[in-house]
Short mmCIF file of C-alpha atoms and ligand atoms in Angstrom, two decimals:
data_model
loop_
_atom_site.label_atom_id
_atom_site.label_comp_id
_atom_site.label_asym_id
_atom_site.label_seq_id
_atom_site.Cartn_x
_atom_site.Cartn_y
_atom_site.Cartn_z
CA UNK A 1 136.15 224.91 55.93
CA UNK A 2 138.40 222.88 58.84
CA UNK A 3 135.34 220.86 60.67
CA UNK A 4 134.97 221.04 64.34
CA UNK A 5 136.36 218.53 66.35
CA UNK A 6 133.71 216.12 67.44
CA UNK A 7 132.56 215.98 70.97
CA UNK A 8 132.05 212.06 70.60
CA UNK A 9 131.49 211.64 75.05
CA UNK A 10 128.11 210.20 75.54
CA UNK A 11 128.56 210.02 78.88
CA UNK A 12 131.25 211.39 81.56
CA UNK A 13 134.32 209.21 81.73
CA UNK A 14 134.93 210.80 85.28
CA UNK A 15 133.48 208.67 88.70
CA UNK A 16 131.32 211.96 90.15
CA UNK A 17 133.69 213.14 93.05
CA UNK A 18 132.24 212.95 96.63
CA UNK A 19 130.46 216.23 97.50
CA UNK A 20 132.45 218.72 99.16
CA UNK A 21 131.64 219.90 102.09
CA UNK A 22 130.56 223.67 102.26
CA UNK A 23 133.10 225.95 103.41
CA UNK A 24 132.02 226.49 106.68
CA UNK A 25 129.60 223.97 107.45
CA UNK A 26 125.86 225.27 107.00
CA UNK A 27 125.37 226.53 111.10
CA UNK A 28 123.96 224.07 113.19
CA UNK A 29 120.18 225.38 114.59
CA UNK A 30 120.83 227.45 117.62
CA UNK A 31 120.33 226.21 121.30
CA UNK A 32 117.10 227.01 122.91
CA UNK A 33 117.26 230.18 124.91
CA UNK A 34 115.33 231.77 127.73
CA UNK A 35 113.00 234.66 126.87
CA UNK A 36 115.25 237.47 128.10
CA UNK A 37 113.65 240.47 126.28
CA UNK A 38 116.82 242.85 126.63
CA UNK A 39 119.22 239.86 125.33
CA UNK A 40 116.62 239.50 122.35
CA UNK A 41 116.44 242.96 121.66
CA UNK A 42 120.53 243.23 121.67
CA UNK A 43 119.79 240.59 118.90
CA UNK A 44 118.42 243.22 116.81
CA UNK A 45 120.69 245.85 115.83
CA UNK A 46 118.11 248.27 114.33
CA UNK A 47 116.39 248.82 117.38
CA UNK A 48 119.02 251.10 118.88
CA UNK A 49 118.56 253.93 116.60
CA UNK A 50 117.04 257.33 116.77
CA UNK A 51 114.15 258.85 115.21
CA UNK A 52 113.27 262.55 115.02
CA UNK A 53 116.03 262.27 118.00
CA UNK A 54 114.10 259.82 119.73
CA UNK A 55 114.68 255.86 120.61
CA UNK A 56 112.62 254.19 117.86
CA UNK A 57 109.45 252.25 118.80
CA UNK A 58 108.91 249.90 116.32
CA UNK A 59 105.25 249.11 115.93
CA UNK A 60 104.95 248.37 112.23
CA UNK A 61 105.73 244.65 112.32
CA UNK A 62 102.33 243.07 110.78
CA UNK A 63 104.09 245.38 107.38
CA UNK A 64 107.61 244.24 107.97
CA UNK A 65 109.81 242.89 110.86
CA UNK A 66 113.63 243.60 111.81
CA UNK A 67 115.95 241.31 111.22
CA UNK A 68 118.53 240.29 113.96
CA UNK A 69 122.38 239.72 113.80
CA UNK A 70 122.03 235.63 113.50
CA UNK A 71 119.92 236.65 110.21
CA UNK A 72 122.42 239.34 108.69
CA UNK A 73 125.49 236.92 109.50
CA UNK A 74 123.75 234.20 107.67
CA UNK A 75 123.79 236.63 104.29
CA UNK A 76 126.85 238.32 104.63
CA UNK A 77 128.61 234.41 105.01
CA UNK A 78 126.28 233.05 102.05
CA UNK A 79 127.27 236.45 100.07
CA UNK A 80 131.26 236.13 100.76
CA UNK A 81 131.79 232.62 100.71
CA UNK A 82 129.16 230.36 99.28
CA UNK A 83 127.45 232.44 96.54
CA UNK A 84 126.61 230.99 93.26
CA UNK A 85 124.04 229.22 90.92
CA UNK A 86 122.05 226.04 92.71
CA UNK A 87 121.16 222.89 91.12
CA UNK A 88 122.92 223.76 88.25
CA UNK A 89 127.06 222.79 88.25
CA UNK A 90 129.69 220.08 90.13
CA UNK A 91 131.54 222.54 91.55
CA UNK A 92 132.64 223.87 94.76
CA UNK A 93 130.58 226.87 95.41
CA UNK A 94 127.36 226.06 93.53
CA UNK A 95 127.05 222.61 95.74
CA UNK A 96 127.36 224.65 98.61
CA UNK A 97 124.81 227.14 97.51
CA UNK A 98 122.82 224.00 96.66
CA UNK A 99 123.20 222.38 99.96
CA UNK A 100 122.50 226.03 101.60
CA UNK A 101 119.52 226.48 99.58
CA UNK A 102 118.25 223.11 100.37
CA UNK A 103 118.92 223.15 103.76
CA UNK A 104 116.71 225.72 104.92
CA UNK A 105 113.72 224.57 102.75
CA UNK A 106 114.40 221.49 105.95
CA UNK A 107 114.32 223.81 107.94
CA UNK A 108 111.17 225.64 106.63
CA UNK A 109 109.11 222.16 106.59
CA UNK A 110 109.86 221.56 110.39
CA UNK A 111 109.20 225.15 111.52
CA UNK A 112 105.39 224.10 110.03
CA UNK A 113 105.64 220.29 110.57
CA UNK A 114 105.01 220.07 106.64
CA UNK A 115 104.92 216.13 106.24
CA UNK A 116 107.75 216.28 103.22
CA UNK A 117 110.29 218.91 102.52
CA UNK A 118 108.89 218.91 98.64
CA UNK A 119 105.96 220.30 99.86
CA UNK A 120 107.73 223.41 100.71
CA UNK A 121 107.88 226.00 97.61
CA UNK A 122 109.76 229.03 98.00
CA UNK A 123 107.99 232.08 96.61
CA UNK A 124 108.81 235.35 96.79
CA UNK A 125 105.97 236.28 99.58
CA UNK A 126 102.87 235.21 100.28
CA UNK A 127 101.22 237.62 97.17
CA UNK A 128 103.32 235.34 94.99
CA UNK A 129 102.45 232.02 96.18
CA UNK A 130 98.65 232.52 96.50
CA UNK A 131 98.48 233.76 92.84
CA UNK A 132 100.72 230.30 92.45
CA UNK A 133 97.72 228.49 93.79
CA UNK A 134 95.31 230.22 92.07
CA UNK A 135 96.87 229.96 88.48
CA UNK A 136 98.30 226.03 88.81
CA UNK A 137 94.92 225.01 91.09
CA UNK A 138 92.50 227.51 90.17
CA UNK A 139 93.03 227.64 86.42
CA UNK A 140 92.69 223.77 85.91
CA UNK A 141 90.05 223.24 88.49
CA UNK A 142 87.53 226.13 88.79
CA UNK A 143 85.21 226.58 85.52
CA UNK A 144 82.11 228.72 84.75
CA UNK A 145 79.43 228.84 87.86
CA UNK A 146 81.79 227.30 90.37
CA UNK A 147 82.14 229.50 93.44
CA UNK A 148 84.90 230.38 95.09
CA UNK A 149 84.75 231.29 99.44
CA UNK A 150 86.48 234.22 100.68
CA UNK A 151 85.90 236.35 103.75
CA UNK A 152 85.85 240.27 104.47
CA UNK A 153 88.88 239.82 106.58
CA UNK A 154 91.14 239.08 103.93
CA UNK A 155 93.81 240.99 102.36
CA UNK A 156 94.10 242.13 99.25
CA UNK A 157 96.36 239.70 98.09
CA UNK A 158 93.59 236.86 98.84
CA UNK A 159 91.15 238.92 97.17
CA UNK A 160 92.12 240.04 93.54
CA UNK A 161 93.75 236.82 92.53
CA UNK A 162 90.01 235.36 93.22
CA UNK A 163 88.40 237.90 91.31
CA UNK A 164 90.56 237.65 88.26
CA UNK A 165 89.99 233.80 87.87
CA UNK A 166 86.07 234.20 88.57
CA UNK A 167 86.31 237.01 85.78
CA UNK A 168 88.37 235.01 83.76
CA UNK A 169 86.18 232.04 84.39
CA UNK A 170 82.56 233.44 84.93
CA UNK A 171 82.96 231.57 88.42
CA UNK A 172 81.30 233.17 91.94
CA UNK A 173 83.01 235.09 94.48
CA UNK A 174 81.34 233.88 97.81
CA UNK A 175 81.94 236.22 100.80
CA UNK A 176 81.72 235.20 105.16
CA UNK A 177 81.06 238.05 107.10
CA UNK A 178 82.23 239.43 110.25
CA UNK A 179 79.81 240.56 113.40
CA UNK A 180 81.59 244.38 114.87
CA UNK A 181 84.04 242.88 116.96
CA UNK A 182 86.02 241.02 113.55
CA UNK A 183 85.25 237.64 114.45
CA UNK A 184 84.20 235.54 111.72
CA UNK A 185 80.32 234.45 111.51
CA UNK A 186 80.91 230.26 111.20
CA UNK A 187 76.82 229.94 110.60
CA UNK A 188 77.06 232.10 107.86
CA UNK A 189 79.98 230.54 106.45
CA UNK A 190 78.25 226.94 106.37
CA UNK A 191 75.48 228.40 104.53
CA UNK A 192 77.74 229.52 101.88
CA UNK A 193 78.57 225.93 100.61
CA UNK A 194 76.53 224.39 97.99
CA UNK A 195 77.16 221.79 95.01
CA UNK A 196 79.48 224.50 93.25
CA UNK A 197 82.12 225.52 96.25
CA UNK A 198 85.10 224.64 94.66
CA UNK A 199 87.39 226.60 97.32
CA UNK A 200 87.94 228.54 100.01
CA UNK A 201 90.96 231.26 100.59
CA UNK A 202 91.05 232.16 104.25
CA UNK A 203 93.40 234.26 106.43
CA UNK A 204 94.88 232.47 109.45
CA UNK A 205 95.40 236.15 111.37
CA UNK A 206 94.00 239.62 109.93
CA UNK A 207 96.41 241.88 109.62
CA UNK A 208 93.97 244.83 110.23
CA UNK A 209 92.51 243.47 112.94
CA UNK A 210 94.34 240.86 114.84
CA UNK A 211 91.73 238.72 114.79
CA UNK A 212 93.06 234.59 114.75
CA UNK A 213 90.41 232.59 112.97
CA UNK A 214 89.05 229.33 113.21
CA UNK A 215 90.99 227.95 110.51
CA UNK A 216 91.02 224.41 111.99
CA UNK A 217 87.20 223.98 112.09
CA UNK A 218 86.74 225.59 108.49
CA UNK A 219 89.00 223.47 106.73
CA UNK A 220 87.47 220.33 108.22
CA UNK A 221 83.89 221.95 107.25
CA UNK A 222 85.22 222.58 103.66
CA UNK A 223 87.05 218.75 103.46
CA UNK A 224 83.94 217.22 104.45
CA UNK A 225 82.58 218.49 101.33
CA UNK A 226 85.39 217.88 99.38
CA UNK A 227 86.30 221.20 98.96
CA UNK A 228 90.21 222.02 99.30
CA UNK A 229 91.34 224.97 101.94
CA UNK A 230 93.81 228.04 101.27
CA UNK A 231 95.23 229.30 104.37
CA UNK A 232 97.03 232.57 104.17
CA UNK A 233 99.43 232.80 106.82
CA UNK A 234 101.13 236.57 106.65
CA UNK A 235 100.15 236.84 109.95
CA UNK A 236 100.30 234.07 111.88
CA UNK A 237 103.84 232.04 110.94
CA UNK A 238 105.40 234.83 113.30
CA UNK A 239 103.49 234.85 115.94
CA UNK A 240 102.40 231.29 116.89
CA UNK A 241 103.40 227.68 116.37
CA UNK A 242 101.86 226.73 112.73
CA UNK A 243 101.33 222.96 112.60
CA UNK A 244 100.54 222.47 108.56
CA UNK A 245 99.17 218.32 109.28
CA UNK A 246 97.51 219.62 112.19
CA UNK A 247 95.19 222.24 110.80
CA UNK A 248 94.96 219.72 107.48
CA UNK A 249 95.36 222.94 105.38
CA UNK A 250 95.92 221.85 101.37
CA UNK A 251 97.87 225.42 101.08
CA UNK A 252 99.23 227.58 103.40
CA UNK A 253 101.53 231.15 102.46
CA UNK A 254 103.53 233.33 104.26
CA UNK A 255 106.18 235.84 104.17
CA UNK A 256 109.86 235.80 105.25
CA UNK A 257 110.10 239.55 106.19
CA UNK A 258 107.35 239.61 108.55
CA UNK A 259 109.61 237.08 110.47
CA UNK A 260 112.60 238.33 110.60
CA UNK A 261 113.83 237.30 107.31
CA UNK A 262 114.65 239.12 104.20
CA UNK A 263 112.30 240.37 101.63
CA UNK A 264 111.73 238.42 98.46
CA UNK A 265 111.39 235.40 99.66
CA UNK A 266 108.25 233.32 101.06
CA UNK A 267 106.39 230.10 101.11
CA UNK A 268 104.06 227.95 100.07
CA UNK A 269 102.83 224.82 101.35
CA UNK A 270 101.38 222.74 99.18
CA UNK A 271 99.34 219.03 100.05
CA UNK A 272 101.83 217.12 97.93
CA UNK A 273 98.90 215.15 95.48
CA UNK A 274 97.56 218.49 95.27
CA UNK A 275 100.96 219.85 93.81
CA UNK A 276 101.39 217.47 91.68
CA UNK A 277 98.14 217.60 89.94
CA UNK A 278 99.33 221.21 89.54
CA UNK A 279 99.87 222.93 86.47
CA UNK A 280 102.86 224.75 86.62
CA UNK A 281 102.54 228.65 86.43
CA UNK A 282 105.52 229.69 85.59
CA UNK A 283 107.99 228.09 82.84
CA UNK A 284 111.87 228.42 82.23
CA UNK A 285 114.94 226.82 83.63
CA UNK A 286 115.44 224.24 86.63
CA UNK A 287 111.78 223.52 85.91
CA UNK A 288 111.81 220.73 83.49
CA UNK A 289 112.74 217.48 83.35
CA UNK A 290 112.80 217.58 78.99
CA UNK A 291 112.45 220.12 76.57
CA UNK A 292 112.05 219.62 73.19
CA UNK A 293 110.13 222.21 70.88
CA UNK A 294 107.54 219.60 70.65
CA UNK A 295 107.07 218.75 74.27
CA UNK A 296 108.64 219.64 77.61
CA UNK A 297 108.25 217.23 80.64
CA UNK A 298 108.28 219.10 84.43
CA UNK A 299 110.69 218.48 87.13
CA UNK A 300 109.18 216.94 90.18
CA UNK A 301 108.21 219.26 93.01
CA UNK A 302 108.93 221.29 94.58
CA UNK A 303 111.27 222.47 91.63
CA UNK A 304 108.18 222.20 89.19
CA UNK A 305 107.05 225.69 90.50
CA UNK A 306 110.51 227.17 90.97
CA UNK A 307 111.11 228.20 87.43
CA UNK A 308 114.79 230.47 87.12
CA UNK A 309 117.11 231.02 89.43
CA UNK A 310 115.20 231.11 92.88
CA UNK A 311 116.39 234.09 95.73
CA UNK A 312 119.18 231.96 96.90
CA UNK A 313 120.44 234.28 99.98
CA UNK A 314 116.96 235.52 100.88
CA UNK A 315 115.66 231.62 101.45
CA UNK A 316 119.21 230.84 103.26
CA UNK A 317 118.85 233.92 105.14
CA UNK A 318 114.83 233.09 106.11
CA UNK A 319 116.11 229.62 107.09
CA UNK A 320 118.41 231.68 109.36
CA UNK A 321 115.42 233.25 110.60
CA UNK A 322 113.63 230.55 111.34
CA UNK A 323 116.25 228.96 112.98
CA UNK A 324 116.28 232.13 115.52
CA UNK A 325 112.30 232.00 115.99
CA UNK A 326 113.00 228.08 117.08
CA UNK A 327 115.44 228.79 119.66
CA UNK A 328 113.36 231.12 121.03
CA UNK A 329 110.28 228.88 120.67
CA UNK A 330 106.73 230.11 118.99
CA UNK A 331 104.77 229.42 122.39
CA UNK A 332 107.15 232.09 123.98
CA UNK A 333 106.96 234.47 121.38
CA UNK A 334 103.12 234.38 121.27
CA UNK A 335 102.74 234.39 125.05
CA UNK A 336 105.52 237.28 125.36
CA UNK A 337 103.14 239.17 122.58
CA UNK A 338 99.54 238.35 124.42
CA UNK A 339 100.68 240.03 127.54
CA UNK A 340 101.75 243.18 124.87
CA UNK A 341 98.10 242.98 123.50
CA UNK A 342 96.50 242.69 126.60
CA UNK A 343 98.38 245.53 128.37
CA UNK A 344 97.64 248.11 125.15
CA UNK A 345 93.78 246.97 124.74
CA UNK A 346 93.60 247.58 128.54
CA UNK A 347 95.62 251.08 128.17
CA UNK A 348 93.95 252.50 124.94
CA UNK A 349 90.55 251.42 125.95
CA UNK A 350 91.09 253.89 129.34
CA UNK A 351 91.68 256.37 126.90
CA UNK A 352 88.99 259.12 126.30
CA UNK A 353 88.36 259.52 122.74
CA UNK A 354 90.44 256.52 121.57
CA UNK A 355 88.55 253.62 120.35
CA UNK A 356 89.71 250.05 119.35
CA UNK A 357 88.48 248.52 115.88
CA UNK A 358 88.77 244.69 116.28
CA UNK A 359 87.86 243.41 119.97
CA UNK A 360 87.36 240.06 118.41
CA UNK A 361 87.73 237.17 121.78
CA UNK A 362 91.19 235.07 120.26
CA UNK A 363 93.15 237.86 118.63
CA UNK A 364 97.21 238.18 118.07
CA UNK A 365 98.84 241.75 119.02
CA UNK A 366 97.64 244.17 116.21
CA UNK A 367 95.45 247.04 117.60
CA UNK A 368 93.85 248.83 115.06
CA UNK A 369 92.33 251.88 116.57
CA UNK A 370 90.63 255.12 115.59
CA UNK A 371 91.15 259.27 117.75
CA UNK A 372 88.15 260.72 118.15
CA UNK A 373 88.36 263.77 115.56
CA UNK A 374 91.96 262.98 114.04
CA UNK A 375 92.60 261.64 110.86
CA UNK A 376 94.72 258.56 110.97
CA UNK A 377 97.14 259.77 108.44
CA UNK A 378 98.10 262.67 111.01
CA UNK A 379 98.23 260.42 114.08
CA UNK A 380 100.60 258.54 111.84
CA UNK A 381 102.91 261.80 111.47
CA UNK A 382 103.01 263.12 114.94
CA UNK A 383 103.45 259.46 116.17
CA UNK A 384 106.33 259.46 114.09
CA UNK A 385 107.89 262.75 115.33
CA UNK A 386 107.88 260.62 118.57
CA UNK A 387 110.30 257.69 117.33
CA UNK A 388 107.00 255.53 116.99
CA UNK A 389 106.20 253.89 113.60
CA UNK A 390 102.71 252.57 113.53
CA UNK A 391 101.46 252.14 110.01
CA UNK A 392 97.43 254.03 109.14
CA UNK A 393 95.54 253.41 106.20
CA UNK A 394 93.56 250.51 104.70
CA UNK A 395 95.70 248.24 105.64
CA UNK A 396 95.07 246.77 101.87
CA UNK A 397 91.68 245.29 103.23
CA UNK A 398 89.17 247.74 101.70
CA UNK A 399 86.28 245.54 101.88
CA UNK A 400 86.98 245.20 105.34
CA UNK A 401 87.17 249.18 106.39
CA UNK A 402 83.94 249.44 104.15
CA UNK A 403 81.98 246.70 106.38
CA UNK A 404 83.75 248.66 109.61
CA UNK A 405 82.24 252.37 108.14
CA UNK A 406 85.89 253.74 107.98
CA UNK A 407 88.27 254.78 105.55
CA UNK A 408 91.23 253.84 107.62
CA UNK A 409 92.22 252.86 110.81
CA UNK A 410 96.28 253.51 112.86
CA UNK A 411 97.78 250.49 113.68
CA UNK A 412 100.19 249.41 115.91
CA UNK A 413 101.17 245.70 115.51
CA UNK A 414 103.80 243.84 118.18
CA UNK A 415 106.71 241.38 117.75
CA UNK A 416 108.47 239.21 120.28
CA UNK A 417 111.01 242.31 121.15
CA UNK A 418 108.91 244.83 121.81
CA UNK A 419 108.18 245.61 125.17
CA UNK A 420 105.61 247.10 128.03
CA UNK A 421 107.94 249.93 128.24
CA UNK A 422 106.86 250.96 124.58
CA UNK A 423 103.13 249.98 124.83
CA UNK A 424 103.40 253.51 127.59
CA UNK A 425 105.33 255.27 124.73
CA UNK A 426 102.35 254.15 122.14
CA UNK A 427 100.09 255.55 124.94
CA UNK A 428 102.05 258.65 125.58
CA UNK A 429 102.38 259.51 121.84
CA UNK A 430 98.51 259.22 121.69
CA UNK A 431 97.65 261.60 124.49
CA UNK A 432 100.19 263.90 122.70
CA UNK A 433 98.67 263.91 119.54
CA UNK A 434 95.25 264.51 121.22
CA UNK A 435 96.87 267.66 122.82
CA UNK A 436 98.07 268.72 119.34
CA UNK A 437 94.53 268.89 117.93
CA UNK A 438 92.54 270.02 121.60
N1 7TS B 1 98.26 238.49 103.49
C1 7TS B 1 98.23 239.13 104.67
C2 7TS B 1 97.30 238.67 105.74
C3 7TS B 1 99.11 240.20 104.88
O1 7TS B 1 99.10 240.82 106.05
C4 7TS B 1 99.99 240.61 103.85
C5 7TS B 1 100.88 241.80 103.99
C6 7TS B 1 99.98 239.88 102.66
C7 7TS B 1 99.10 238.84 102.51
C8 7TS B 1 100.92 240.19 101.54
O2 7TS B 1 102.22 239.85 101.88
P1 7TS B 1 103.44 240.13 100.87
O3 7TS B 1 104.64 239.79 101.68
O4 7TS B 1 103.23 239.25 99.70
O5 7TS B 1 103.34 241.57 100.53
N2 7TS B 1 100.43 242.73 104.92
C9 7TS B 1 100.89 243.99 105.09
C10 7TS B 1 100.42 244.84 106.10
O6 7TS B 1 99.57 244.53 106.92
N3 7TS B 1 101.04 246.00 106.01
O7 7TS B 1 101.92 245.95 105.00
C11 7TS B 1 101.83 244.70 104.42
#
């Protein structure tokens, strides 16, 4: 048999070439614009069609958000000139990828003032990166009789994670209620602690109700005793200015297609000791920093919990995103959306046999509300035969409709471009539907 040649080169005899620059540069942020809610809404492509022969109202964004034109440039560029594997290979188009990739985790840890860009994860939503924390936190940290703090605002995804650890575990689910207008009951919550609080998931915004709690003052209860603080933030990184150091959150998760960036792809923030006393939760490439079948040794993070090839275009395109939320500026977009909320409480409260669920004092613009004799599911369907997408159901927060005495509530939840003009089509659509069933 001829032997192989041997492949004697312990080490590269080339000098590493400078790093190319990416073909075009990666786009520098955008300039900061003035809120001009027909220029936005230009922005945003998929708000000029039809339904059922209609003009759309879009009134589903607490579910999912449009995307504008900055955002869909950003993937079809990344898609026909950059695309390939990251961290992985010298050449041209994976070091741009890289850089890409890279870049708008940057961009990510300034859009929540995260103190390091390694304590930005990408996930693939905020589902993904609270199960992160609870199988590299939870799994190491929270044994038999510990207890665990959730409220009945929360969505499913900070609920069931919880309850498979304590089942797993034999730890205590710990619950703080709400009084009937959503707002969370702080007393009650300060009575929950003990000696075996080990944790406490909270939502920053309910997406069911609207109602923006007082995540500042509970995380500074729960460090006081020691006890670390999950924030999940679905519903509030679009719709106000998050500040990670500020509310001195150890985690915090959101989504990228509830602000105007692609699906697939999310975030976590993670306190960086905290990460690094971390087991990882997944294992595989880009991981590690050794593997041998004896031992492995982990990357450092953030790459320690970003096992495989990550969703390269969806984090470029969310850094896109972000990017457009910046120029417009998160104190705009929140104010622009409080004057939405405040004209459709005013509006739907006038209405006879309309009533809101969630009236709770500091709330973002989600109005869940219930028609007097109507099941939701059918204000849902005639809503839609107007153009109008509002989404009914349980909004995946059964505990919560249980503690409201309802099965389900409509909802219509605002972003940045929508306007007063479709809070009267909202109203409209629900006097219509009340003439369908008088
Ligand atoms: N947490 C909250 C508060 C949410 O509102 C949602 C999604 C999630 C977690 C899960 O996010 P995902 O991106 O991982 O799926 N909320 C909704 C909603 O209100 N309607 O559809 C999805």
């Amino acid at each position: 048999m001829t032997a192989l040649p041997t492949m004697s080169a312990k080490s590269s005899t080339l000098a590493t070439p400078p790093a190319l620059p990416c073909t075009p540069p990666e786009p520098a942020a955008m300039p900061a614009r003035a809120f001009d809610i027909e220029r936005i809404r230009a922005d945003f492509p998929i708000l000029t069609l039809q339904v059922a022969g209609k003009p759309l109202v879009y009134l589903d964004n607490a579910a999912s958000s449009q995307m504008p034109q900055a955002v869909i440039d950003r993937l079809v560029r990344y898609q026909t000139a950059e695309h390939a594997n990251i961290h992985r290979a010298v050449h041209h188009l994976s070091e741009t990828a890289t850089a890409g990739y890279e870049a708008a985790r940057g961009k990510l840890q300034r859009f929540i003032n995260a103190r390091e860009a390694r304590e930005v994860i990408f996930t693939s939503g905020t589902t993904d990166g609270i199960n992160l924390v609870m199988q590299g936190w939870g799994r190491k940290f929270i044994g038999a009789g510990d207890e665990i703090i959730l409220t009945v605002l929360e969505h499913h995804s900070n609920i069931v994670p919880w309850q498979m650890l304590a089942t797993e575990k034999g730890a205590a689910i710990r619950v703080v209620p709400i009084n009937d207008a959503g707002e969370l009951q702080l007393d009650d919550y300060e009575l929950l602690f003990n000696e075996r609080t080990r944790f406490v998931g909270v939502g920053h915004i309910s997406n069911a109700l609207g109602s923006i709690n007082p995540v500042k003052r509970m995380i500074a209860f729960a460090h006081a005793r020691g006890v670390p603080v999950l924030v999940d933030g679905a519903q509030a990184a679009p719709h106000l200015a998050v500040d990670v150091q500020d509310l001195d959150c150890d985690f915090y998760a959101f989504s990228g297609h509830k602000m105007c960036g692609p699906t697939g792809i999310g975030v976590l923030y993670g306190r960086a000791a905290l990460l690094e006393a971390m087991q990882p939760f997944k294992g595989g490439g880009d991981m590690i920093h050794t593997v041998t079948f004896e031992k492995t040794t982990y990357n450092t993070i953030p790459h320690k919990f970003e096992a495989g090839t990550p969703p390269i275009a969806a984090a470029i395109g969310l850094g896109a995103a972000v990017d457009y939320l910046s120029a417009i500026g998160m104190a705009q977009v929140a104010a622009h959306e409080h004057e939405l909320l405040r004209n459709a409480s005013e509006r739907l409260r006038e209405l006879p046999g309309v009533r809101l669920i969630g009236t709770a004092a500091d709330k973002a613009a989600v109005l869940s509300f219930a028609v007097e004799g109507i099941h939701p599911h059918d204000v849902g369907t005639l809503l839609n035969q107007e153009g109008i997408a509002v989404r009914t159901g349980h909004h995946c927060a059964q505990p919560l409709m249980k503690r409201l005495g309802v099965a389900a509530t409509s909802r219509a939840s605002f972003a940045f471009y929508n306007t007063l003009a479709e809070v009267d089509a909202l109203v409209a659509g629900i006097r219509g539907v009340q003439k369908v069933f008088a």
